[in-house]
RNA sequence: GCCGGGGUGGCGAAACGGGUAGACGCAACGGACUUAAAAUCCGUUGGCCGCAAGGCCGUGCGGGUUCGAGUCCCGCCCCCGGCACCA
């Protein structure tokens, strides 16, 4: 230990020692309690950014804490190494995506090691290695067997920049999640995973994780799944065999329906257009439908802005099954084929959209729900009026009481809804139903750098699954990146042309699309538990020990995509008998962004190279040391908050570390002969220091349990300040009891500093005379002695009428009576109660006294 | 519009079931050391009034409950995030 603190030297030393001793290696041990600390795996872009540093500092601190608490901690890392940037590099610079990716991994691995992260590198995995993606393909086959994977022609989201299709989650808001381009709609054959089959479970099982997940993530997922209860009702179409099935959440308004409106893509529309001769009416409908389809494909729709509602009357008539009334059948641009049944009953009086539509085309508005008058529990409207559009400036969408609805009139909406659904079912023209906004997960990507979908097309046998024993379907080394909109694999003849695994016939062709990379990240943390297994994705018994993940930490940007997919994947694995639980992650923490000021403005924006406000972690580590960078990042704000990058803040962290270090250096010799147990004879100062030490242990321990990492640092700073004050006392010749107290304080301080600043903590631990690194020598988190932590004296505030008027210093065990008496005897208090009548005295022992006077 | 989370000093933030608002740190100011600066150390730092003792005000705004409200209830305002014609 040098007199002065040299971060670089210490950090190199300990990073080397950790590696040699395998300090962070984790092995399954059924006798020990495990803890799985996980951070979202990085994409190997080439460079670590501050968001990574924050993410991994949080996870690393937790891993250290749990290890010191005696848990068998699994803390792994790997690479989400399939994906677009590698392919872009290949397109732009002709490099090999695999080589580019692997070079990046080498560099970033070095960066993570320089940061001093405590990963078990023996478990490192990379999504692009055949040993890994083989199991992506294996899972795909399992889903295919169970009907959970299927191919169909459907409109999909197409990103013109990335030249690939996207899932709905990845095209949320109409923009590509990667590049922000406006997505287009295209018809395409594409593989889907049936996530909708799990919609109800994905909702229900949230109960299991409610306590451990942030509210907003659960809400976002809940909204995304979009469960909606209602009814399906069939409207017979006059003079035809077909029926129109509509979905509605408001059957109670069905007597107010004045039209049926179909989506442009609705089968009945196609049927109508494809029959008979071209009439003016048919031409109008055709033109309208084509226009709608065209604008839906390419229109640049700004979120929040609704298109004007338009439609065209087809001349067909539908029968309202409740009233037998004939309603015109329209096609409307505001009805979506993807939701519900692609057809709605239009109830202008009670639905905003239908109201707007009816206004434009002068459809009748018939009121069938009235507000309940609270004074008289009666309706307040003349129920006989037919067209009340003049009386209704907008739709009335609340529940109420039914009017104009035949025998249902007079019922409450809440009663009518289930009763009418039951009637529909009984009479065979409908039923109660639940629909979801969630769509199946489109996983086909027209990209090279991903896991090939293990399917072969044979002219004789059709679509054939690649047999398990032929996995992995290897990605070729090279392809032409011409950007034709098709997968580059389609141009690799050796890849495409194959024999049919079923009939052995030549001339079969492989699927050339690759899988969405979100598949890789849906189950990677199971693979960490058993990363070299060649016979299975993992051994179910091994993961039964390690999983579920105890604490997961990552960015909020994956609230819906990754975190929904991985929940789905886990449920599928459960149904395959591979895991025994429903939810993969017990506790989730979404860390806040790291922002930096945009030069010349006062705007704080997420750090990014393109914005020019990025900060290179390597520069920071070189300038301040990794310990200081980590400490600052954890101290500057609570983990969930935005972190505004201010370099003066790191100066503070460096100052603190230096103070602790030099304090220990100064005391070192005096501590060598400090007693091993607390001497009986002690002093006030020693007692006070020990009290502070044990209070700090209580606080920091609690802070780690709640992941309040910033206040944990504050508590350590307070202890350090107390030590500083202790050493500055005029009496500078410490007794045995005092040396003991200092040693105890320093040991506790150093141990509790380890999660934040592990290198310097190890160095100081060694300077305190401990052999070997903390973890390999079995060092343990300090234990607070509640008795020692207890205050002997308390300062009790005294209020008069709720305002602070004085303070009492009393023994910690002062009784209510004693507190009351000393409060009334206090000189300052006296001046406030003199000449007034004391009405009441509230005494909260150990807390305060409040005297109420009149 | 709907849903979720928030508004506390110059700044980042503390305050776990209502009980001393602003811990800890950054910045700033004053002082010590120094030829000087940096570093370090000591001190001050919510606002207003006051020589001081001390007082008054203060957690987005307006009400309420309570001996006592940053914390609970009602009504607003503003900010951040998510969703987007979902029938």
mmCIF file of C-alpha atoms (C1' of nucleotides) in Angstrom, chain A residues 172-173 219 248-249 301 307 309 334 336 339 344 353 437 636 638 641 648 652 655 659 710 714 717-718 721 795 797 803 805 807 842 847-848 850, chain B residues 3-5 11-16 19-21 23-27 39-42 54-57 66-68 81-87:
data_model
loop_
_atom_site.group_PDB
_atom_site.id
_atom_site.type_symbol
_atom_site.label_atom_id
_atom_site.label_comp_id
_atom_site.label_asym_id
_atom_site.label_seq_id
_atom_site.Cartn_x
_atom_site.Cartn_y
_atom_site.Cartn_z
ATOM 1 C CA UNK A 172 -44.796 0.316 -32.156
ATOM 2 C CA UNK A 173 -45.972 3.819 -32.947
ATOM 3 C CA UNK A 219 -48.891 -1.211 -17.180
ATOM 4 C CA UNK A 248 -68.574 -4.920 -29.525
ATOM 5 C CA UNK A 249 -67.943 -4.039 -25.908
ATOM 6 C CA UNK A 301 -49.260 8.913 -40.204
ATOM 7 C CA UNK A 307 -57.379 10.350 -40.417
ATOM 8 C CA UNK A 309 -63.310 9.073 -41.330
ATOM 9 C CA UNK A 334 -61.637 3.602 -39.583
ATOM 10 C CA UNK A 336 -59.273 -2.224 -38.806
ATOM 11 C CA UNK A 339 -58.661 -6.012 -34.520
ATOM 12 C CA UNK A 344 -68.347 -3.075 -36.343
ATOM 13 C CA UNK A 353 -66.032 7.421 -34.020
ATOM 14 C CA UNK A 437 -54.808 -6.132 -29.055
ATOM 15 C CA UNK A 636 -25.273 10.630 -8.197
ATOM 16 C CA UNK A 638 -31.215 6.652 -7.547
ATOM 17 C CA UNK A 641 -33.732 8.172 -12.224
ATOM 18 C CA UNK A 648 -17.335 17.619 -11.080
ATOM 19 C CA UNK A 652 -16.252 14.275 -5.365
ATOM 20 C CA UNK A 655 -11.970 12.917 -3.048
ATOM 21 C CA UNK A 659 -9.829 10.444 2.103
ATOM 22 C CA UNK A 710 -27.210 6.157 -3.664
ATOM 23 C CA UNK A 714 -24.168 8.668 1.627
ATOM 24 C CA UNK A 717 -19.567 8.996 3.648
ATOM 25 C CA UNK A 718 -21.082 9.814 7.011
ATOM 26 C CA UNK A 721 -16.696 11.780 8.252
ATOM 27 C CA UNK A 795 -32.858 14.930 21.040
ATOM 28 C CA UNK A 797 -38.301 18.139 19.571
ATOM 29 C CA UNK A 803 -44.678 24.370 15.793
ATOM 30 C CA UNK A 805 -40.307 25.547 19.978
ATOM 31 C CA UNK A 807 -35.475 20.543 22.022
ATOM 32 C CA UNK A 842 -49.155 14.502 22.951
ATOM 33 C CA UNK A 847 -39.998 10.927 18.865
ATOM 34 C CA UNK A 848 -41.545 14.177 20.074
ATOM 35 C CA UNK A 850 -46.502 18.398 21.232
ATOM 36 C "C1'" C B 3 -52.875 4.710 -18.974
ATOM 37 C "C1'" G B 4 -48.514 5.106 -15.714
ATOM 38 C "C1'" G B 5 -44.811 7.983 -12.981
ATOM 39 C "C1'" C B 11 -27.865 21.649 -8.785
ATOM 40 C "C1'" G B 12 -28.117 15.826 -7.929
ATOM 41 C "C1'" A B 13 -30.920 14.326 -3.977
ATOM 42 C "C1'" A B 14 -32.545 12.514 1.624
ATOM 43 C "C1'" A B 15 -36.799 11.973 4.825
ATOM 44 C "C1'" C B 16 -39.522 3.150 5.116
ATOM 45 C "C1'" G B 19 -43.845 13.122 14.039
ATOM 46 C "C1'" U B 20 -37.119 18.062 14.089
ATOM 47 C "C1'" A B 21 -37.916 19.176 5.961
ATOM 48 C "C1'" A B 23 -28.970 13.799 5.397
ATOM 49 C "C1'" C B 24 -24.934 12.945 1.757
ATOM 50 C "C1'" G B 25 -22.624 15.254 -2.269
ATOM 51 C "C1'" C B 26 -21.807 19.092 -6.241
ATOM 52 C "C1'" A B 27 -21.376 24.228 -7.023
ATOM 53 C "C1'" A B 39 -4.376 20.192 -4.085
ATOM 54 C "C1'" U B 40 -5.680 19.737 1.048
ATOM 55 C "C1'" C B 41 -7.971 21.340 5.610
ATOM 56 C "C1'" C B 42 -11.659 24.551 8.532
ATOM 57 C "C1'" G B 54 -34.913 35.233 17.943
ATOM 58 C "C1'" G B 55 -39.202 35.484 14.708
ATOM 59 C "C1'" C B 56 -42.078 34.746 10.172
ATOM 60 C "C1'" C B 57 -42.532 31.998 5.640
ATOM 61 C "C1'" U B 66 -55.330 15.737 12.170
ATOM 62 C "C1'" C B 67 -52.434 17.834 18.250
ATOM 63 C "C1'" G B 68 -49.183 17.538 13.917
ATOM 64 C "C1'" G B 81 -42.850 8.289 -20.214
ATOM 65 C "C1'" G B 82 -46.118 4.685 -22.855
ATOM 66 C "C1'" C B 83 -50.312 3.829 -26.321
ATOM 67 C "C1'" A B 84 -52.818 5.705 -30.837
ATOM 68 C "C1'" C B 85 -59.387 5.419 -34.730
ATOM 69 C "C1'" C B 86 -58.684 -1.306 -30.451
ATOM 70 C "C1'" A B 87 -65.185 -0.977 -31.687
#
